[in-house]
Coordinates of C-alpha atoms and ligand atoms in Angstrom, one line a residue:
M128 CA 51.2 126.4 66.2
A129 CA 51.9 127.7 62.8
P130 CA 54.5 125.8 60.9
Y131 CA 56.6 128.6 59.5
K132 CA 58.5 131.1 61.6
I133 CA 58.8 134.5 60.0
S134 CA 61.3 137.2 60.2
V135 CA 60.7 140.8 58.7
A136 CA 63.8 143.0 57.9
G137 CA 62.5 146.7 58.0
T138 CA 60.1 148.4 60.3
G139 CA 58.4 150.9 58.0
Y140 CA 54.8 150.6 57.0
V141 CA 55.3 147.5 54.8
G142 CA 57.6 145.7 57.2
L143 CA 55.7 146.5 60.4
C144 CA 52.2 145.7 59.0
T145 CA 53.5 142.5 57.5
A146 CA 55.1 141.5 60.9
A147 CA 51.9 142.5 63.0
G148 CA 49.8 140.9 60.3
F149 CA 51.5 137.4 60.7
A150 CA 51.7 137.7 64.2
S151 CA 48.1 138.4 64.5
K152 CA 47.3 135.1 63.0
G153 CA 49.5 133.2 65.5
Y154 CA 52.8 133.1 63.6
E155 CA 55.9 133.6 65.6
V156 CA 57.6 136.8 64.1
I157 CA 60.8 138.6 64.6
A158 CA 61.0 142.1 63.2
S159 CA 64.4 143.5 62.7
T160 CA 65.8 147.0 62.6
H161 CA 69.1 148.9 63.3
D162 CA 67.6 151.5 65.4
P163 CA 67.4 150.5 69.0
E164 CA 65.0 153.3 69.8
K165 CA 62.6 151.8 67.2
A166 CA 63.0 148.3 68.4
D167 CA 62.3 149.5 72.0
K168 CA 59.1 151.1 70.9
I169 CA 57.9 148.2 68.9
N170 CA 58.6 145.8 71.8
R171 CA 56.3 148.1 73.9
G172 CA 53.6 147.7 71.3
I173 CA 54.1 151.4 70.0
P174 CA 54.4 151.9 66.2
P175 CA 57.1 154.4 65.3
F176 CA 54.7 156.3 63.1
F177 CA 50.9 157.0 63.1
E178 CA 48.7 154.4 61.1
P179 CA 45.1 153.7 62.2
H180 CA 44.6 150.4 64.0
L181 CA 48.3 149.3 63.8
E182 CA 48.8 150.0 67.5
E183 CA 45.9 147.6 68.7
L184 CA 47.4 144.9 66.4
L185 CA 51.0 145.6 67.6
K186 CA 50.2 145.5 71.3
E187 CA 48.3 142.5 71.1
A188 CA 50.9 140.7 69.2
V189 CA 53.6 141.8 71.5
S190 CA 51.7 141.1 74.8
D191 CA 50.7 137.6 73.4
G192 CA 54.3 136.8 72.8
Y193 CA 53.9 136.3 69.0
L194 CA 56.0 139.3 67.9
K195 CA 59.2 140.9 69.0
C196 CA 61.8 143.3 67.4
E197 CA 65.6 142.8 67.5
V198 CA 68.3 145.1 66.7
G199 CA 70.4 143.6 63.7
R200 CA 69.1 140.9 61.3
T201 CA 71.3 138.0 61.7
E202 CA 69.8 136.3 64.7
A203 CA 66.3 136.9 63.4
V204 CA 67.1 135.2 60.2
K205 CA 68.8 132.1 61.9
K206 CA 65.8 131.7 64.3
T207 CA 63.1 131.6 61.5
D208 CA 62.2 129.8 58.2
I209 CA 61.2 132.8 56.0
T210 CA 62.6 136.1 55.9
F211 CA 60.7 139.2 54.4
V212 CA 62.7 142.1 53.0
A213 CA 60.9 145.3 53.5
V214 CA 63.7 148.1 53.8
G215 CA 63.4 151.3 52.0
T216 CA 64.4 152.0 48.4
P217 CA 64.4 155.8 48.4
S218 CA 64.8 158.1 45.4
Q219 CA 68.1 159.4 44.1
P220 CA 68.3 162.9 42.7
D221 CA 67.9 161.4 39.2
G222 CA 64.9 159.3 40.0
R223 CA 66.8 156.0 40.2
I224 CA 66.4 154.3 43.5
N225 CA 68.9 153.8 46.0
L226 CA 69.5 150.1 46.6
Q227 CA 71.8 150.5 49.7
H228 CA 69.5 149.3 52.3
I229 CA 68.6 146.3 50.1
Q230 CA 72.2 145.4 49.4
D231 CA 73.1 145.8 53.2
C232 CA 70.2 143.6 54.2
A233 CA 71.1 141.0 51.7
R234 CA 74.6 141.0 53.1
E235 CA 73.4 140.3 56.6
I236 CA 71.0 137.7 55.6
G237 CA 73.6 135.9 53.6
E238 CA 76.0 135.8 56.5
A239 CA 73.1 134.4 58.6
L240 CA 72.3 131.7 56.0
T241 CA 75.9 130.4 56.3
E242 CA 75.0 129.2 59.8
K243 CA 71.7 127.5 58.9
S244 CA 71.3 123.9 57.8
S245 CA 67.7 124.1 56.9
Y246 CA 66.0 125.5 54.0
H247 CA 65.2 129.3 54.2
L248 CA 63.0 131.3 52.0
V249 CA 64.0 135.0 51.3
V250 CA 61.2 137.1 50.0
V251 CA 61.8 140.7 48.7
K252 CA 58.8 142.9 49.5
S253 CA 60.6 146.3 48.9
T254 CA 59.8 148.1 45.6
V255 CA 62.7 147.4 43.3
V256 CA 63.2 147.8 39.5
P257 CA 63.1 144.6 37.3
G258 CA 66.3 142.7 37.6
T259 CA 67.3 143.8 41.1
T260 CA 66.4 140.4 42.9
Q261 CA 67.8 138.3 40.3
N262 CA 71.0 140.3 39.6
I263 CA 71.8 142.1 42.8
V264 CA 70.1 140.3 45.8
K265 CA 70.7 136.6 44.6
P266 CA 74.5 137.1 44.2
I267 CA 74.9 139.0 47.4
L268 CA 73.0 136.1 49.3
E269 CA 75.1 133.5 47.3
N270 CA 78.4 134.9 48.0
G271 CA 77.7 135.8 51.5
S272 CA 76.4 132.4 52.5
N273 CA 78.4 130.1 50.0
K274 CA 75.2 128.7 49.3
S275 CA 73.2 128.0 46.1
C276 CA 69.9 129.9 45.5
G277 CA 67.2 127.4 44.4
K278 CA 68.9 124.4 46.3
D279 CA 69.9 125.7 49.8
F280 CA 67.7 128.6 50.1
G281 CA 64.9 130.0 48.1
L282 CA 64.2 133.4 46.7
C283 CA 61.0 135.2 45.8
M284 CA 59.7 138.8 45.0
S285 CA 56.3 139.6 46.2
P286 CA 55.3 143.2 45.8
E287 CA 53.3 144.8 48.5
F288 CA 50.3 147.1 47.5
L289 CA 49.1 148.4 51.0
R290 CA 48.0 152.1 51.3
E291 CA 48.9 154.3 54.2
G292 CA 45.9 155.1 56.1
S293 CA 44.5 151.5 55.5
A294 CA 47.6 149.6 55.7
V295 CA 46.4 147.2 58.3
H296 CA 43.2 146.3 56.4
D297 CA 45.2 146.1 53.0
T298 CA 47.7 143.7 54.6
L299 CA 45.0 141.5 55.7
N300 CA 42.8 141.7 52.7
P301 CA 44.8 142.3 49.6
D302 CA 43.3 142.0 46.0
R303 CA 45.8 139.6 45.1
V304 CA 49.2 138.2 46.0
V305 CA 52.0 138.3 43.3
I306 CA 54.6 135.5 43.7
G307 CA 57.7 136.2 41.6
E308 CA 59.7 133.1 42.0
H309 CA 63.4 132.2 41.5
D310 CA 62.5 128.5 41.2
K311 CA 59.4 126.3 41.8
T312 CA 60.4 125.3 45.3
S313 CA 60.6 129.0 46.3
G314 CA 57.3 129.8 44.7
D315 CA 55.5 126.6 46.3
T316 CA 56.8 127.7 49.6
L317 CA 55.5 131.1 49.5
H318 CA 52.3 129.8 47.8
N319 CA 51.8 127.4 50.9
L320 CA 52.3 130.4 53.2
S321 CA 49.7 132.3 51.5
R322 CA 47.3 129.5 51.6
E323 CA 47.9 129.1 55.2
F324 CA 47.8 132.8 56.2
Y325 CA 44.5 133.5 54.2
S326 CA 43.0 130.3 54.7
E327 CA 39.4 130.4 53.2
E328 CA 39.8 134.2 52.2
L329 CA 42.9 133.3 49.8
P330 CA 42.9 136.0 47.2
P331 CA 43.9 135.4 43.5
I332 CA 47.7 134.3 43.4
V333 CA 49.7 135.3 40.4
R334 CA 52.8 133.3 40.0
T335 CA 55.5 134.6 37.8
N336 CA 59.2 135.2 37.6
L337 CA 61.2 137.7 39.5
P338 CA 61.4 140.7 36.9
T339 CA 57.8 140.5 36.1
A340 CA 56.6 140.4 39.7
E341 CA 59.1 143.6 40.1
L342 CA 57.5 145.3 37.1
V343 CA 53.9 144.5 38.2
K344 CA 54.3 146.9 41.3
Y345 CA 55.6 149.8 39.2
A346 CA 53.0 149.1 36.5
N347 CA 50.3 149.1 39.4
N348 CA 51.3 152.5 40.9
A349 CA 52.0 154.1 37.5
F350 CA 48.6 153.2 36.2
L351 CA 46.9 154.6 39.5
A352 CA 49.0 157.8 39.2
T353 CA 47.9 158.0 35.5
K354 CA 44.3 157.9 36.5
I355 CA 44.9 160.8 39.0
S356 CA 46.8 162.9 36.4
F357 CA 44.3 162.2 33.8
I358 CA 41.5 163.3 36.0
N359 CA 43.5 166.3 37.0
Q360 CA 43.9 167.2 33.4
I361 CA 40.0 167.0 32.8
A362 CA 39.7 169.2 36.0
N363 CA 41.9 171.8 34.4
I364 CA 39.9 171.6 31.2
C365 CA 36.8 171.9 33.2
E366 CA 38.0 175.1 35.0
K367 CA 38.3 176.8 31.5
T368 CA 34.9 175.5 30.4
S369 CA 32.0 177.4 32.1
G370 CA 29.4 175.2 33.7
T371 CA 31.3 172.1 33.9
D372 CA 32.4 170.0 37.1
V373 CA 35.1 167.5 37.0
N374 CA 33.3 165.5 39.8
I375 CA 30.3 164.9 37.5
V376 CA 32.4 163.9 34.8
A377 CA 34.5 161.6 37.0
N378 CA 31.3 159.9 38.4
A379 CA 30.0 159.4 35.0
I380 CA 33.0 157.9 33.4
G381 CA 33.7 155.8 36.4
L382 CA 30.2 154.1 35.9
D383 CA 31.9 152.6 32.8
K384 CA 33.1 149.3 34.1
R385 CA 36.1 149.4 31.9
I386 CA 37.1 152.5 33.6
G387 CA 36.0 152.0 37.2
S388 CA 35.3 154.7 39.8
Q389 CA 38.4 154.6 42.0
F390 CA 41.4 157.0 41.8
L391 CA 39.4 159.5 39.8
R392 CA 39.4 162.1 42.6
A393 CA 40.7 165.4 41.1
G394 CA 42.7 167.7 43.3
L395 CA 46.1 169.1 44.1
G396 CA 48.0 166.1 42.7
Y397 CA 49.3 162.8 44.4
G398 CA 51.9 162.8 47.0
G399 CA 53.2 160.3 49.5
S400 CA 56.2 157.9 49.8
C401 CA 55.2 155.8 46.8
F402 CA 53.6 157.3 43.6
P403 CA 56.1 160.1 43.1
K404 CA 59.1 157.8 43.9
D405 CA 57.8 154.9 41.7
V406 CA 56.8 157.1 38.8
K407 CA 60.2 158.7 38.8
A408 CA 61.9 155.3 39.1
L409 CA 59.9 153.7 36.2
I410 CA 60.8 156.7 34.0
A411 CA 64.6 156.4 34.9
F412 CA 64.5 152.6 34.3
S413 CA 62.7 152.8 31.1
T414 CA 64.9 155.6 29.8
S415 CA 68.1 153.5 30.9
L416 CA 66.8 150.9 28.4
G417 CA 66.6 153.4 25.7
Y418 CA 62.8 153.7 25.7
D419 CA 61.2 157.0 26.1
P420 CA 57.9 156.5 28.4
L421 CA 55.9 159.4 27.1
I422 CA 52.7 158.6 29.0
I423 CA 54.4 158.2 32.5
K424 CA 56.5 161.2 31.9
A425 CA 53.3 163.1 31.3
V426 CA 51.8 161.9 34.4
E427 CA 54.8 163.2 36.4
N428 CA 54.7 166.6 34.5
V429 CA 51.0 167.1 35.3
N430 CA 51.5 166.1 38.9
R431 CA 54.4 168.6 39.4
A432 CA 52.3 171.5 38.2
Q433 CA 49.1 170.6 40.0
P434 CA 49.6 171.8 43.7
Y435 CA 50.5 175.3 42.2
K436 CA 47.0 175.6 40.9
A437 CA 45.9 176.4 44.4
V438 CA 48.4 179.3 44.6
K439 CA 47.2 180.6 41.2
L440 CA 43.5 180.6 42.4
A441 CA 44.5 182.4 45.6
E442 CA 46.2 185.1 43.5
K443 CA 43.2 185.3 41.2
A444 CA 40.9 185.9 44.2
L445 CA 43.5 188.3 46.2
G446 CA 45.8 189.7 43.6
D447 CA 49.4 190.1 45.1
L448 CA 49.8 187.6 48.0
K449 CA 52.5 189.7 49.8
D450 CA 51.5 190.1 53.5
K451 CA 48.3 188.1 52.8
R452 CA 47.4 185.6 55.5
I453 CA 46.7 182.2 54.0
A454 CA 45.4 179.3 56.0
I455 CA 46.2 175.7 54.9
L456 CA 43.9 173.0 56.1
G457 CA 45.8 169.7 55.8
L458 CA 49.5 168.9 55.6
A459 CA 49.5 165.1 55.4
F460 CA 49.9 163.8 51.7
K461 CA 46.4 162.1 52.3
P462 CA 44.0 161.9 55.3
D463 CA 44.5 159.4 58.2
T464 CA 48.3 159.6 58.2
D465 CA 51.0 161.9 59.8
D466 CA 53.3 161.4 56.6
I467 CA 54.1 164.6 54.9
R468 CA 56.6 163.1 52.3
E469 CA 56.0 164.6 48.9
S470 CA 52.8 166.4 50.4
T471 CA 51.2 168.9 48.0
S472 CA 50.8 171.2 51.0
I473 CA 54.6 171.6 51.5
K474 CA 55.1 172.5 47.9
I475 CA 52.1 175.1 48.2
I476 CA 53.5 176.5 51.5
N477 CA 56.9 176.9 50.1
R478 CA 55.5 178.9 46.9
L479 CA 53.3 181.2 49.2
L480 CA 56.3 181.9 51.4
E481 CA 58.2 182.8 48.4
N482 CA 55.5 185.2 47.2
G483 CA 55.7 186.9 50.7
A484 CA 52.5 185.5 52.1
S485 CA 52.1 184.7 56.0
V486 CA 51.0 181.0 56.2
V487 CA 49.2 179.4 58.9
S488 CA 48.4 175.7 58.8
Y489 CA 46.6 172.9 60.7
D490 CA 46.5 169.3 60.4
P491 CA 44.9 166.6 62.8
A492 CA 48.2 164.5 62.7
A493 CA 51.0 166.0 60.7
M494 CA 51.9 169.1 62.7
T495 CA 55.0 167.8 64.3
N496 CA 56.5 166.8 61.0
T497 CA 55.6 170.0 59.4
K498 CA 57.2 172.1 62.0
K499 CA 60.4 170.3 61.5
I500 CA 60.3 171.6 57.9
F501 CA 59.0 175.3 58.3
G502 CA 60.1 175.9 61.8
E503 CA 59.4 179.7 62.6
R504 CA 58.8 180.6 58.8
A505 CA 55.1 179.7 59.3
D506 CA 52.4 179.8 62.0
Y507 CA 50.7 176.7 63.2
A508 CA 47.1 176.5 64.7
P509 CA 45.7 174.1 67.2
S510 CA 42.6 173.5 65.4
A511 CA 40.9 174.1 61.9
I512 CA 38.9 177.0 63.3
E513 CA 41.9 178.7 64.9
C514 CA 43.6 178.2 61.6
I515 CA 41.1 180.2 59.5
K516 CA 40.7 182.9 62.2
G517 CA 41.8 186.2 60.5
A518 CA 42.9 184.6 57.4
N519 CA 42.4 186.3 53.9
C520 CA 42.1 183.0 52.0
C521 CA 41.9 179.2 53.0
I522 CA 43.2 176.3 50.9
V523 CA 42.0 172.9 51.8
A524 CA 44.8 170.6 50.9
T525 CA 44.1 167.3 52.6
A526 CA 40.7 165.7 52.6
W527 CA 40.4 165.0 56.3
E528 CA 36.9 164.1 57.7
E529 CA 37.0 166.8 60.2
F530 CA 37.4 169.5 57.7
K531 CA 34.2 168.4 56.0
Q532 CA 32.3 169.6 59.1
I533 CA 33.4 173.3 58.5
K534 CA 30.2 175.2 57.4
P535 CA 30.0 178.3 55.2
R536 CA 29.1 180.2 58.3
D537 CA 32.3 179.0 60.2
F538 CA 34.5 180.4 57.3
I539 CA 32.3 183.8 57.3
Q540 CA 32.5 184.3 61.0
N541 CA 36.2 183.4 61.4
M542 CA 37.9 184.7 58.3
K543 CA 39.0 188.3 57.4
T544 CA 37.8 187.7 53.9
P545 CA 36.0 184.4 53.4
I546 CA 37.7 183.1 50.2
V547 CA 37.8 179.3 50.2
I548 CA 39.8 177.2 47.7
D549 CA 38.7 173.5 47.9
G550 CA 41.7 171.8 46.6
R551 CA 40.3 168.2 47.5
R552 CA 36.6 168.7 46.5
I553 CA 35.3 168.1 50.0
Y554 CA 32.6 170.7 49.9
N555 CA 29.4 170.9 47.8
P556 CA 30.0 173.8 45.5
E557 CA 26.4 174.7 45.3
E558 CA 26.1 175.0 49.1
Y559 CA 29.4 176.8 49.6
S560 CA 29.4 179.3 46.6
C561 CA 26.2 180.8 47.4
E562 CA 27.5 182.0 50.8
L563 CA 31.2 182.4 50.3
D564 CA 33.9 183.4 47.6
F565 CA 34.3 179.7 46.9
T566 CA 36.3 178.0 44.2
A567 CA 37.2 174.4 43.8
I568 CA 39.6 172.3 41.6
G569 CA 37.9 171.5 38.4
L570 CA 35.0 173.7 38.4
G571 CA 34.2 175.8 35.3
Q572 CA 32.8 179.0 36.9
Ligands
UDX1384 C1 49.8 154.0 47.0 C2 49.1 152.9 46.5 O1 47.8 153.1 46.4 C3 49.5 151.6 47.2 O2 48.9 150.4 46.5 C4 51.0 151.4 47.1 O3 51.4 150.1 47.9 C5 51.7 152.6 47.8 O4 51.2 153.7 47.1 P1 49.5 155.5 49.3 O5 50.6 156.5 48.8 O6 49.5 155.0 50.6 O7 49.3 154.1 48.4 O8 48.1 156.3 49.1 P2 46.9 156.5 48.1 O9 45.7 156.3 48.7 O10 47.2 155.6 46.8 O11 47.0 157.9 47.6 C6 48.4 158.5 47.0 C7 48.1 159.9 46.7 O12 47.2 160.1 45.6 C8 47.6 160.8 47.7 O13 48.3 162.2 47.7 C9 46.2 161.0 47.5 O14 45.5 162.2 47.9 C10 46.1 161.2 45.8 N1 44.9 160.6 45.2 C11 44.5 159.5 45.3 C12 44.3 161.6 44.5 O15 44.7 162.6 44.3 N2 43.0 161.3 43.9 C13 42.6 159.9 43.9 O16 41.7 159.6 43.3 C14 43.3 159.1 44.7

């Protein structure tokens, strides 16, 4: 029997993967939410969102009795030794993060702590700007519990780096664990838990203070977003330089060990629930300190413009887009998820509709979410081939594996005019351009 009992506040990607991850290794885990419908689903082993392998893990954890989900957080905290806070920190219109859920959650944990006599560790996993854990979470916990942080209870900040689509794998196999600690006992407790959890596969542990751990998460995501915007700029230069191909450039520079090959896939820009929000929050945070973060602002600017390159390429091929039928393959912000938050496809579809085009789309997982946004303003197809049928142009916006199986002859046989814009570089340009009117991001033609 594992010595620590774990509670996890929040049942999004981070919360549920953390909860299921601990439960899969034999920890008793209580996840908590305020949504009874979500709790009911989780207690039946069904994740409230699509994430590969999470359902298997969850079903097993629930049926073995290691994981349950409760409505409300107080009991979960009282019955456990360590609470992970994984509630959302959404963007506000000015880019700053909204701390409402963090504050509400800290209040509930504080209340629960009044009734606890044993030591309890609170670990913030949500992405928060430097100073939040020390200056906002800690006072709420202390005031709510009438207890002293560092003595009666502990406090850490440990950012999560999981990617949607491989969230389960990333939770169980992180590149490192960052432990921001309020005091040594707090840090030692989380360090012990990590040793126990990862056992022989303990990743490097970085121990530091709370604000540094908070900044690590932003620096990490901003750096990855920088790599993407950088290669997208090179792609845009390639497009203006006959004979060049950004993929060959990316491959060659990626072989330089100082650069590394990952996150150099040029395309229509980054989306999702993290990069756009975190880049904006870091800009707002830095600006609030009186420092103008030029590089990070440029990353954001490049990314804002990038999706519309697909629309420009469609205009270049077709002229006026009014009444033209444009097929969009891929709606999720990346493959293997149904998440369309900040998805580039949504921006592209909006622009196409503004330009009077008729839009038909298909995605293996994200149709339901997309229909909620566009309703009857767009058409939806039941398969990729149905989607391209009769279209004047096809834009590939998400690199789903199944789109890679579509051959030039499929486009030729099904489309009205076989014009294909590869926004994610999934096709070999040599093979596709000899048969089709084919263009791709980052190809100088
Ligand atoms: C990201 C971080 O990778 C993860 O560490 C953090 O915890 C949360 O944010 P996620 O948003 O799930 O994870 O997906 P990721 O695989 O990083 O992709 C983000 C976006 O960047 C996607 O839209 C993807 O298409 C785009 N991307 C990624 C590129 O355009 N090019 C690349 O080379 C890599």
